[in-house]
Coordinates of C-alpha atoms in Angstrom, one line a residue:
Chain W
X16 CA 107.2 54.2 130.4
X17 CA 107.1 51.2 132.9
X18 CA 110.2 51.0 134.7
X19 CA 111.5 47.4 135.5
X20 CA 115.0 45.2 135.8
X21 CA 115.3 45.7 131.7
X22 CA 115.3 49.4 132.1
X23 CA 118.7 51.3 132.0
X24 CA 120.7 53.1 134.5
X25 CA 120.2 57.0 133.9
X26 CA 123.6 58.8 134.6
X27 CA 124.0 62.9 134.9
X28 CA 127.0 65.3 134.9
X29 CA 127.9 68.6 134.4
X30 CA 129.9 67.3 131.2
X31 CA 132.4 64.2 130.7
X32 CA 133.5 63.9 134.4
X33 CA 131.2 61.7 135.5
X34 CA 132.0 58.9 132.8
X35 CA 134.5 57.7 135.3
X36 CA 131.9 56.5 137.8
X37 CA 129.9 54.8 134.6
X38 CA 133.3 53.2 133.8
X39 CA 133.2 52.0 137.1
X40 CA 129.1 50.8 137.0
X41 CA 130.2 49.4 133.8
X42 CA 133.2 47.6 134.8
X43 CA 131.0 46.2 138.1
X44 CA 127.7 45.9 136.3
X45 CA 128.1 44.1 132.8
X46 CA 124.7 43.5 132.1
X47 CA 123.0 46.8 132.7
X48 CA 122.2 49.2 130.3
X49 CA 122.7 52.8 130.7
X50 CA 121.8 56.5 129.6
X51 CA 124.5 58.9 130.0
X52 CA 123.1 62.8 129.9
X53 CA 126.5 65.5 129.8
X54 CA 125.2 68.7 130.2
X55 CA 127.8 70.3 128.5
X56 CA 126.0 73.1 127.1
X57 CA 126.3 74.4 131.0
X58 CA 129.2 72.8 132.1
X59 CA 131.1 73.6 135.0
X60 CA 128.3 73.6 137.8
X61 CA 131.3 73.5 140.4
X62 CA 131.1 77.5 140.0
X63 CA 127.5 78.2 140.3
X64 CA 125.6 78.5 143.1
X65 CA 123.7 75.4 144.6
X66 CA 120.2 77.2 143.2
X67 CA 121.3 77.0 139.4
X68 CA 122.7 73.6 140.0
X69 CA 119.6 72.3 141.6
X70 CA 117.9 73.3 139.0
X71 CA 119.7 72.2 136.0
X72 CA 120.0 68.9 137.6
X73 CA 116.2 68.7 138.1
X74 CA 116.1 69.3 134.1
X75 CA 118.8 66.2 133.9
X76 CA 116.8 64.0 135.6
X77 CA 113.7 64.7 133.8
X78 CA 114.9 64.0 130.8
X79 CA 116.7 60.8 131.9
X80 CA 113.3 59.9 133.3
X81 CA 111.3 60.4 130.3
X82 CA 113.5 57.7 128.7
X83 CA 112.3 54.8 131.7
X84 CA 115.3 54.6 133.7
X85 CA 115.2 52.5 136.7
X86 CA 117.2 54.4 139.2
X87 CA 119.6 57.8 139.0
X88 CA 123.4 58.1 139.4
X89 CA 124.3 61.8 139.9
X90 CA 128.1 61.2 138.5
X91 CA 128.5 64.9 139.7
X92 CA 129.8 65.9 143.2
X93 CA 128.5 69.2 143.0
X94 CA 125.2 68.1 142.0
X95 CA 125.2 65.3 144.4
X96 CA 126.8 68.3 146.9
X97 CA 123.8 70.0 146.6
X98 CA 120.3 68.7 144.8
X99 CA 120.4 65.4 146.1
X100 CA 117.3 66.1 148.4
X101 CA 115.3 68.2 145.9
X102 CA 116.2 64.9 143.6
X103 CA 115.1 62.3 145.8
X104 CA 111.9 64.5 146.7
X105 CA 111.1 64.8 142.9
X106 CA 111.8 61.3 141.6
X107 CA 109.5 57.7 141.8
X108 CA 113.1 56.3 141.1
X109 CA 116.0 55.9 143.7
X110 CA 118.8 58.1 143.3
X111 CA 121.8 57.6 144.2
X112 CA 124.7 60.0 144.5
X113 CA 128.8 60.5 144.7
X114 CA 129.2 61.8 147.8
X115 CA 128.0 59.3 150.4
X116 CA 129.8 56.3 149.3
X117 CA 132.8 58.9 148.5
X118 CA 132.7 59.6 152.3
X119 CA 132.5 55.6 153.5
X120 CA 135.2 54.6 151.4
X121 CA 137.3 57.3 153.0
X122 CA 136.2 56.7 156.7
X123 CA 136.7 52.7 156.0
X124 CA 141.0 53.8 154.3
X125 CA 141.5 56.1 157.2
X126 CA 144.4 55.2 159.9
X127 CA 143.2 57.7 162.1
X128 CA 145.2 60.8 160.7
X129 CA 141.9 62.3 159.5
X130 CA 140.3 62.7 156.1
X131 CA 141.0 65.8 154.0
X132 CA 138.7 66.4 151.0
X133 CA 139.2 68.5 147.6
X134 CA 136.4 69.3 145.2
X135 CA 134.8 72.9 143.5
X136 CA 134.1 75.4 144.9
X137 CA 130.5 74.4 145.2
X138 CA 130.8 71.1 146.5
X139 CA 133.2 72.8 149.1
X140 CA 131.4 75.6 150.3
X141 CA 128.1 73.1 150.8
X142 CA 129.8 71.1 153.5
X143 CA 128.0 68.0 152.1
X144 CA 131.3 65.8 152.5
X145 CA 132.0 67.7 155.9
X146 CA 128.1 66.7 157.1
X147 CA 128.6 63.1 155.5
X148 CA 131.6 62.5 156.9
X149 CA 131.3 63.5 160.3
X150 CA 127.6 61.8 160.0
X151 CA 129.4 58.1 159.5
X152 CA 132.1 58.5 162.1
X153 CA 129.4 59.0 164.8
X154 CA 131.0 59.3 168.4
X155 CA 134.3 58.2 166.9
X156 CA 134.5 61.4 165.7
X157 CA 137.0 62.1 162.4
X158 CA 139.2 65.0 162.0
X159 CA 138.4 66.7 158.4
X160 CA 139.8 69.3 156.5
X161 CA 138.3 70.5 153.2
X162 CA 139.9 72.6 150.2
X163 CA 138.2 74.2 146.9
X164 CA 140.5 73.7 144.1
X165 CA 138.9 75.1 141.3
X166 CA 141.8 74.9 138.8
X167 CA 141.5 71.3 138.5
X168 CA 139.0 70.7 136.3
X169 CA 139.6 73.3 133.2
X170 CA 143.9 71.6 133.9
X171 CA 141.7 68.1 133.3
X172 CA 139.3 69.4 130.6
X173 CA 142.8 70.8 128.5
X174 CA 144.7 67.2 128.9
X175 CA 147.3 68.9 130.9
X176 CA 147.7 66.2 133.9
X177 CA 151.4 66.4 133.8
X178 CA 154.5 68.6 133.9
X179 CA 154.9 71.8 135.8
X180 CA 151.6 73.9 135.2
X181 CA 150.0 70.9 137.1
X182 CA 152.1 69.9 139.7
X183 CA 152.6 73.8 140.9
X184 CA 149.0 74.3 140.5
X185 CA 148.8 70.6 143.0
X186 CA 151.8 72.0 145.2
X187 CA 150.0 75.0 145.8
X188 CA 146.6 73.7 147.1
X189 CA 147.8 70.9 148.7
X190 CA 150.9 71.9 150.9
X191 CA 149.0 72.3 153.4
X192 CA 147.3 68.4 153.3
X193 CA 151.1 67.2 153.2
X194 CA 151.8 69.3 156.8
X195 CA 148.4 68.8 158.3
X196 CA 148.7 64.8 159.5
X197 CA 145.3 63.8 156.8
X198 CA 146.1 60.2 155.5
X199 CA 143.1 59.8 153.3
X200 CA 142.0 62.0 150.6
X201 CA 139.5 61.9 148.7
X202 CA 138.9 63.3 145.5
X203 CA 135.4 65.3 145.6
X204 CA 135.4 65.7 141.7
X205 CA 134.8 63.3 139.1
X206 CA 137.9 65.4 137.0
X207 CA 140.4 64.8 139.7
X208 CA 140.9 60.8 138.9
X209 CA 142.9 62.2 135.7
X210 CA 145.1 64.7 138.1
X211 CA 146.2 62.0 140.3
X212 CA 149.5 61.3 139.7
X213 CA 150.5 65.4 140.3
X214 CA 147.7 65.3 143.0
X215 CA 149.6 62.1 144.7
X216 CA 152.6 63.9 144.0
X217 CA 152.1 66.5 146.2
X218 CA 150.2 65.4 148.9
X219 CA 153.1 62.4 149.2
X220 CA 153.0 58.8 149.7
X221 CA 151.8 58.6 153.2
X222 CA 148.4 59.9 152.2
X223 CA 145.8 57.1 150.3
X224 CA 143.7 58.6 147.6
X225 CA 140.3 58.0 147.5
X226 CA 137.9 58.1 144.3
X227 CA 134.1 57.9 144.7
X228 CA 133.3 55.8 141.6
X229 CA 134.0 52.9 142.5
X230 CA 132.0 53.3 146.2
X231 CA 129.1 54.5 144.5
X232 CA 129.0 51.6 141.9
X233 CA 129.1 49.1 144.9
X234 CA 126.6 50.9 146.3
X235 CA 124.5 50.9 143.4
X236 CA 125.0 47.3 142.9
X237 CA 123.5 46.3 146.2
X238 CA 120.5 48.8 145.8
X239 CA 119.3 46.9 142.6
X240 CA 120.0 43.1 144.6
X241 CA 118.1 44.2 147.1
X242 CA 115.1 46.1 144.7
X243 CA 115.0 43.2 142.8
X244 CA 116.0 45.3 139.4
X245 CA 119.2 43.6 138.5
X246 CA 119.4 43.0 134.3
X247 CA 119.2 39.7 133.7
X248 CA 122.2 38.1 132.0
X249 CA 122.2 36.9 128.8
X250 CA 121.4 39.9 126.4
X251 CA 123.8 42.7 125.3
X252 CA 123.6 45.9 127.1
X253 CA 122.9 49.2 125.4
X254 CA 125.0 52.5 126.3
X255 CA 123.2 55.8 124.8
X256 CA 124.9 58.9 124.9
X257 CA 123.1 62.6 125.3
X258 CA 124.9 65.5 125.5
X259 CA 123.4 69.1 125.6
X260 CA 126.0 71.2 123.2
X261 CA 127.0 69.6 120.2
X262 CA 128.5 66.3 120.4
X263 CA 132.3 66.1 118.9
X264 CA 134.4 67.3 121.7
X265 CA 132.4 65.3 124.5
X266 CA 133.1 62.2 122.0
X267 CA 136.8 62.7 121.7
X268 CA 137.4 64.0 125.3
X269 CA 135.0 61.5 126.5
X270 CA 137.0 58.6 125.5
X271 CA 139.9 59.7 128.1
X272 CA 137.6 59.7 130.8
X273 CA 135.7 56.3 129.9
X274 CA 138.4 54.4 128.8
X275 CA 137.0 53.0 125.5
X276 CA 135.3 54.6 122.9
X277 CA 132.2 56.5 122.4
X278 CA 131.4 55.8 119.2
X279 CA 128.4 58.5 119.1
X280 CA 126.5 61.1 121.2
X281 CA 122.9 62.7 120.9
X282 CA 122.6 66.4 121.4
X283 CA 119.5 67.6 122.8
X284 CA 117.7 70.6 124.0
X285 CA 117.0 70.9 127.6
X286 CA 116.6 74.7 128.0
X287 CA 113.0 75.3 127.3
Chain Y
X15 CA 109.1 100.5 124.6
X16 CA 110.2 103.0 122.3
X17 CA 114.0 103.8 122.1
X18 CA 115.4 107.4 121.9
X19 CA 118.5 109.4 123.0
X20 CA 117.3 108.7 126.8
X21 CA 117.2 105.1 126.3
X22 CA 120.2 102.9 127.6
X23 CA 123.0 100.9 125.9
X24 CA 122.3 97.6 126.6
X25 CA 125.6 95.2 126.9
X26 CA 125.7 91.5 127.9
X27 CA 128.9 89.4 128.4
X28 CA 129.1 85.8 129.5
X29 CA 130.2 87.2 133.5
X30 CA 131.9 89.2 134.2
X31 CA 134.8 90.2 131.7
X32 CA 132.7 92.8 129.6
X33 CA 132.9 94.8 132.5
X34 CA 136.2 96.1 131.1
X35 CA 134.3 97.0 128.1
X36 CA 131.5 98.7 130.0
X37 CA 134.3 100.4 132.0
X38 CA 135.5 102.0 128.5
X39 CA 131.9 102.7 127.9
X40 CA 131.5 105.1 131.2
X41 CA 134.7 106.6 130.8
X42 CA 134.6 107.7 126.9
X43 CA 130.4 108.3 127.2
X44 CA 130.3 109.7 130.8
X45 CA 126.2 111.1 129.9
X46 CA 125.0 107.5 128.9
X47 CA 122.6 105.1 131.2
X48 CA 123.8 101.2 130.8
X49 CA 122.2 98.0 131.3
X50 CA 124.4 95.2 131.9
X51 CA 123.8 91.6 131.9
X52 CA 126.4 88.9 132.6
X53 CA 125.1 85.3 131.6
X54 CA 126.8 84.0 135.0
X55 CA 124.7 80.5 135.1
X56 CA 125.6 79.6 131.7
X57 CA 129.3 80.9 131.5
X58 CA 131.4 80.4 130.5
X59 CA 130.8 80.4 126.5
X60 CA 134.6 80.4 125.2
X61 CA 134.6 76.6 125.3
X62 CA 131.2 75.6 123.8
X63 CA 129.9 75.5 120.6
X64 CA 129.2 77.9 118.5
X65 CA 125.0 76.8 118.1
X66 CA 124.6 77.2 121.6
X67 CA 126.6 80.0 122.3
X68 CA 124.2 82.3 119.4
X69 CA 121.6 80.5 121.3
X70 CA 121.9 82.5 124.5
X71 CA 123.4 85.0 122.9
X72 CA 119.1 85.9 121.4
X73 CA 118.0 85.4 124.8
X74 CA 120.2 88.0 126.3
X75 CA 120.0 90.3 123.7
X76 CA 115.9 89.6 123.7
X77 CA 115.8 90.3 127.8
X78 CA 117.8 93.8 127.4
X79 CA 115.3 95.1 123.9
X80 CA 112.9 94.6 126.3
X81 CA 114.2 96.9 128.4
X82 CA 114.6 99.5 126.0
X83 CA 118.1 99.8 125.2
X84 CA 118.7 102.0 121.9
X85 CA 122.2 100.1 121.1
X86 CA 123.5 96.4 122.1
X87 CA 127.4 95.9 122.9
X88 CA 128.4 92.5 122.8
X89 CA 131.2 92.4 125.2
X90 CA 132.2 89.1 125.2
X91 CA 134.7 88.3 122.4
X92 CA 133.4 84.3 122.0
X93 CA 129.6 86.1 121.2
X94 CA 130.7 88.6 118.8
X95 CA 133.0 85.8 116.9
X96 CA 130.3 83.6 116.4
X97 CA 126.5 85.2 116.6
X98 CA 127.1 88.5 115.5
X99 CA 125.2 87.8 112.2
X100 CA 121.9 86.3 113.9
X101 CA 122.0 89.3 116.3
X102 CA 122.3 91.9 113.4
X103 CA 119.6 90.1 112.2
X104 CA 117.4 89.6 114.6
X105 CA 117.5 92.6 116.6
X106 CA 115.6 96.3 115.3
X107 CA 118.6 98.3 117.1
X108 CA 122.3 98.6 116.3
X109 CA 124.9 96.2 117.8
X110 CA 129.0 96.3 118.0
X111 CA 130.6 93.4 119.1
X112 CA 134.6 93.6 120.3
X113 CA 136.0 91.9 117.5
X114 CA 135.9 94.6 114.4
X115 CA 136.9 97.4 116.8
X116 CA 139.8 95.2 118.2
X117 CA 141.0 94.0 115.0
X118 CA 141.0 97.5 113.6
X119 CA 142.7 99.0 116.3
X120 CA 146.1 96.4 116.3
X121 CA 145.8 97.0 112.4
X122 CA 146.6 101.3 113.0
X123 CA 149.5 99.8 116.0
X124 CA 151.4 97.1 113.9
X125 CA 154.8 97.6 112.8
X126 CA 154.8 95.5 109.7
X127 CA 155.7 92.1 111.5
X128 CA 152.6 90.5 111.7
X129 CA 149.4 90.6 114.6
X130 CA 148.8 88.0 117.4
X131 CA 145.5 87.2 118.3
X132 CA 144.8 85.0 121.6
X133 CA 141.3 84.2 122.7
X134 CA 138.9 81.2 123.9
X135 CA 139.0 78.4 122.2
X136 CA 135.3 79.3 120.6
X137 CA 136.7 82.4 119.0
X138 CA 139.7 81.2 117.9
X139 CA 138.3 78.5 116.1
X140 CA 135.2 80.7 114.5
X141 CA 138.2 82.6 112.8
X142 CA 136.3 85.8 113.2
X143 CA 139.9 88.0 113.9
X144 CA 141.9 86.2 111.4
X145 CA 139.2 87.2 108.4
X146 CA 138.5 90.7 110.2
X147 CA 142.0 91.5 110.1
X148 CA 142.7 90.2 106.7
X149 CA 139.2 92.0 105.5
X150 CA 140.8 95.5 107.2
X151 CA 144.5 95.1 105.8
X152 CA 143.0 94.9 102.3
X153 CA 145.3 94.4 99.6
X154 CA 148.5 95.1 101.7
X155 CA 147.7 91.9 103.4
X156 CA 148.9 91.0 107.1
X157 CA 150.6 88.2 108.6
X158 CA 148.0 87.0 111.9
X159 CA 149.0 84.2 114.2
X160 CA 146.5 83.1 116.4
X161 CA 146.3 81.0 119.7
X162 CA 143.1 79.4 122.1
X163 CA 144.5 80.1 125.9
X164 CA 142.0 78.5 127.5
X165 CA 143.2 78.4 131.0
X166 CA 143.4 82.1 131.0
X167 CA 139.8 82.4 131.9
X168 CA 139.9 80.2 135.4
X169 CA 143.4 82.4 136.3
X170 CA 141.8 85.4 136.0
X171 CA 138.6 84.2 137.4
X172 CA 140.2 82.6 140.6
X173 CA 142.7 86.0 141.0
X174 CA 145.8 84.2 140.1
X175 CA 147.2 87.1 138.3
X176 CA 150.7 87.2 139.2
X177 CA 153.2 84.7 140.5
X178 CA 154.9 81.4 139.0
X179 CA 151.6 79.5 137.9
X180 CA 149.8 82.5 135.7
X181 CA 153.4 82.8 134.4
X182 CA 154.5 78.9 132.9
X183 CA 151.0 79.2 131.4
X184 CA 151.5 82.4 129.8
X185 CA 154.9 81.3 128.6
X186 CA 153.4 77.8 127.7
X187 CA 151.1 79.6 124.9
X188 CA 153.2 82.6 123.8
X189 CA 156.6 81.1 123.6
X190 CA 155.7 81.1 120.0
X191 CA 154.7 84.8 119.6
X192 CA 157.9 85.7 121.6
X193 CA 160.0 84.4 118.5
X194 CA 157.6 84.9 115.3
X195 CA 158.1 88.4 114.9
X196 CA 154.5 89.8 115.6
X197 CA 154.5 92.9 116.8
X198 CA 150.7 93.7 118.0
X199 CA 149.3 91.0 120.3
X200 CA 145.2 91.2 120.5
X201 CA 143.8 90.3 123.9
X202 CA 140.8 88.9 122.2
X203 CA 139.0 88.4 125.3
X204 CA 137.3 90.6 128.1
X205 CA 139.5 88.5 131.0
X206 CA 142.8 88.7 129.5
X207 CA 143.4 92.6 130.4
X208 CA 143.6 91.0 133.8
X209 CA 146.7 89.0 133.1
X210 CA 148.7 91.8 130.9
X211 CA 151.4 91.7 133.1
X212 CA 152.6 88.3 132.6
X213 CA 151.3 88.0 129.2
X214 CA 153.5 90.8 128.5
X215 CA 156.2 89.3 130.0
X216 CA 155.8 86.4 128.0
X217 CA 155.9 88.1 124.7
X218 CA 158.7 90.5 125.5
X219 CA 158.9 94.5 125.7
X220 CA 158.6 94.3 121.3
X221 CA 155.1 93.3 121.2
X222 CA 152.2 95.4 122.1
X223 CA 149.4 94.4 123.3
X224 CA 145.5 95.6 122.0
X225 CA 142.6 95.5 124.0
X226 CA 139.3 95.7 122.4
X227 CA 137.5 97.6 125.0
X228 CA 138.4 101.3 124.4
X229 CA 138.2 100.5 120.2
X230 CA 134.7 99.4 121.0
X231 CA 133.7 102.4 123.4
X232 CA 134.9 104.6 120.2
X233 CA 133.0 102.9 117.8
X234 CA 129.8 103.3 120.0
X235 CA 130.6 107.1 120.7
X236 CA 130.7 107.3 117.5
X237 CA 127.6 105.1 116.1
X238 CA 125.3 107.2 119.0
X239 CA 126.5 110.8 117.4
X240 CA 126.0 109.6 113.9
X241 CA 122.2 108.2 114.8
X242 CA 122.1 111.4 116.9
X243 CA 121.4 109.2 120.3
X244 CA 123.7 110.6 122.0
X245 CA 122.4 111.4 125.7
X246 CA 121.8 114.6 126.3
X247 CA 124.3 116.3 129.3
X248 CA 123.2 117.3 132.1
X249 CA 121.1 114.2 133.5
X250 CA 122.4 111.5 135.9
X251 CA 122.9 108.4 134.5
X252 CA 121.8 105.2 135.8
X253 CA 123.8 101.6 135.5
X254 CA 121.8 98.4 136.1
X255 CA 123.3 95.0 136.2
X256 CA 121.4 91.7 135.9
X257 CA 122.9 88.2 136.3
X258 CA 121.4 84.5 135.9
X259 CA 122.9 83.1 138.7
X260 CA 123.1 84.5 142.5
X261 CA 124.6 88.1 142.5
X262 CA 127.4 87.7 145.2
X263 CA 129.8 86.6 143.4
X264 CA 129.3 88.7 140.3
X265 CA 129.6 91.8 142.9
X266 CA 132.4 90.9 144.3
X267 CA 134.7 89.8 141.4
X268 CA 133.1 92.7 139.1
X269 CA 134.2 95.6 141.1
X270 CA 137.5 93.8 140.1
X271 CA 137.2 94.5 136.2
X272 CA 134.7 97.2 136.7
X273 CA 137.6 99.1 138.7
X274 CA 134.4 100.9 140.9
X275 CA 132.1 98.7 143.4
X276 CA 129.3 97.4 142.0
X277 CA 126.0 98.2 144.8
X278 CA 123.7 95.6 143.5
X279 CA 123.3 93.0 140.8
X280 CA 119.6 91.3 140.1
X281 CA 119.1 87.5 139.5
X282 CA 117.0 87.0 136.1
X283 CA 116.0 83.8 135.0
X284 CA 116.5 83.5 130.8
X285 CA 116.1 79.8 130.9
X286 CA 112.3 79.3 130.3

């Protein structure tokens, strides 16, 4: 399949996560249409180790580039943490990933305190937002300090994003944040926009919350300007929906994270 | 390869929870070689479906027949719950999954006031306990109350065993048990044994808890004398373990259910 401006937007995660950043290419984007892959029949990849991630993710965007997308979002910061380059390498299409733009919008909110960042276990123990971070700042230098907090997303998957489970579970990985002088934080996990409230809560007002999706649409819009691959206006956009386990739970949970109904979901195979 | 008394008991889990099953298994069958294999780049399977979880459920099972085993354990509770059948079925050796043993087991420890059963949210929902235990009790019938605990799995996982977090969310879920009279509480899965302390404490001193591991080492002693496969004495016997994803982690946190070190794991690939 020919790619060109009328082909969609592929879009991988782990699972449901990432439908906040394509609430976000949705809400900056109107015309385009877009593929959404949740592999949930291997969700969490913020656990596994950076050679099973790479590898499902190269499986992701296969499939997504089977179906003639025009460019790849990788919704997932653990992905983007760590197959980004063995993406890039493998695909005709640009790809685009969370943890870049994360890491711009954070060095653009910061007041000089430093930056801290919380994500999995994987996207932590790669040092990709460390790298990116320190990369931007240059000879300005930026003060950064990194925590794993690997509760966070099975506390998002359950709905419970309030009331004492979650704010001790905050209070406990983030103390440290509040002491430490950080006045940016971003969140290095497409699950953690649902924590906020506890996650502000702990970390207290002085310190400005950051969330990738909106960078990375912004980021994605001028990529297609200056490509020449904007949709035209005019026609309705499509928004198709694969998942890799069966479909109900990522429909209902789903809805949370993209803030308006999925009103259906493809399974398919990719483990062969 | 042809299976005989030498041959080893093959038993897969999702990680690294069946350990405590294969910890029962050494202790009450001292003679017998094992082959382990945790599924660590797909766990875990208590939250997904039921199709895929059967799914890899004949591709672990396939990778240890090939091996040789004379008898499959499925350790993991989720498995047993919901691919059982297809595994009886597909497989030319005898399997045991957790869930008969464990349901039998609470049946010979109740009181009269009813059994608890908490699990994943797959096994729960499968109802595999519920209609074991009301198969077993026969016509005297027994009242079952069941409950998914789903963050259970990412406590134990992380080490958060003890301590005000592990213990809201153990009251949070048993609060219920605590004041409906049962008087046998199944841990109906392989990571819970990890948090009996403050599950117990949730439930009060009345309620005793059943762990499925050493009912299921019986029903294998047992099984192996009938089939006369029992190892023969004398012989050292030899325990592999094989992993999907990178071994580190599975040796670290295993010694921790295995309750011995674990030297050295190997990384298969079941995904092609």
């Amino acid at each position: 399949m020919r790619q060109g401006s009328h082909s969609p937007i592929g879009v991988f995660d782990s699972g449901v996560g990432g439908l906040t950043v394509l609430k976000a290419l949705m809400s900056h984007l109107p015309h385009e249409s877009t593929l959404y892959l949740g592999d949930t029949a291997r969700v969490p990849y913020g656990t596994k180790s950076g050679e099973v991630v790479t590898r499902y993710s190269l499986k992701n965007a296969e499939f997504l580039l089977e179906r003639g997308i025009k460019l790849l979002v990788v919704a997932c910061n653990t992905a983007s943490a760590v197959a980004l380059p063995a993406l890039s390498a493998a695909l005709p299409v640009p790809v685009v990933g969370v943890i870049a733009p994360g890491a711009r919008a954070a060095l653009r909110r910061t007041r000089g305190g430093g930056v801290g960042v919380i994500g999995t276990p994987g996207t932590i123990r790669s040092g990709a937002y460390q790298r990116e971070l320190e990369a931007a700042a240059g000879a300005e230098g930026v003060k950064v300090k990194a925590r794993a907090c690997p509760l966070f997303v099975p506390l998002a998957e359950e709905g419970w994003l309030g009331g004492d489970v979650p704010r001790l579970v905050a209070r406990e990985y983030l103390a440290d944040f509040a002491r430490s002088g950080v006045d940016t934080l971003v969140l290095g996990c497409t699950h953690y926009p649902l924590l906020k409230d506890v996650i502000a809560e702990a970390v207290g007002p002085q310190v400005e919350l950051v969330d990738s999706a909106e960078a990375t649409a912004e980021v994605v819009a001028s990529l297609l300007e200056e490509q020449m691959l904007l949709a035209p206006g005019g026609g309705t956009p499509a928004h198709h929906y694969f998942v890799t386990d069966v479909p109900d739970r990522f429909v209902e949970v789903g809805a949370r994270f993209l803030g308006r109904p999925i009103h259906s979901a493809e399974q398919v195979d990719l483990s062969f």
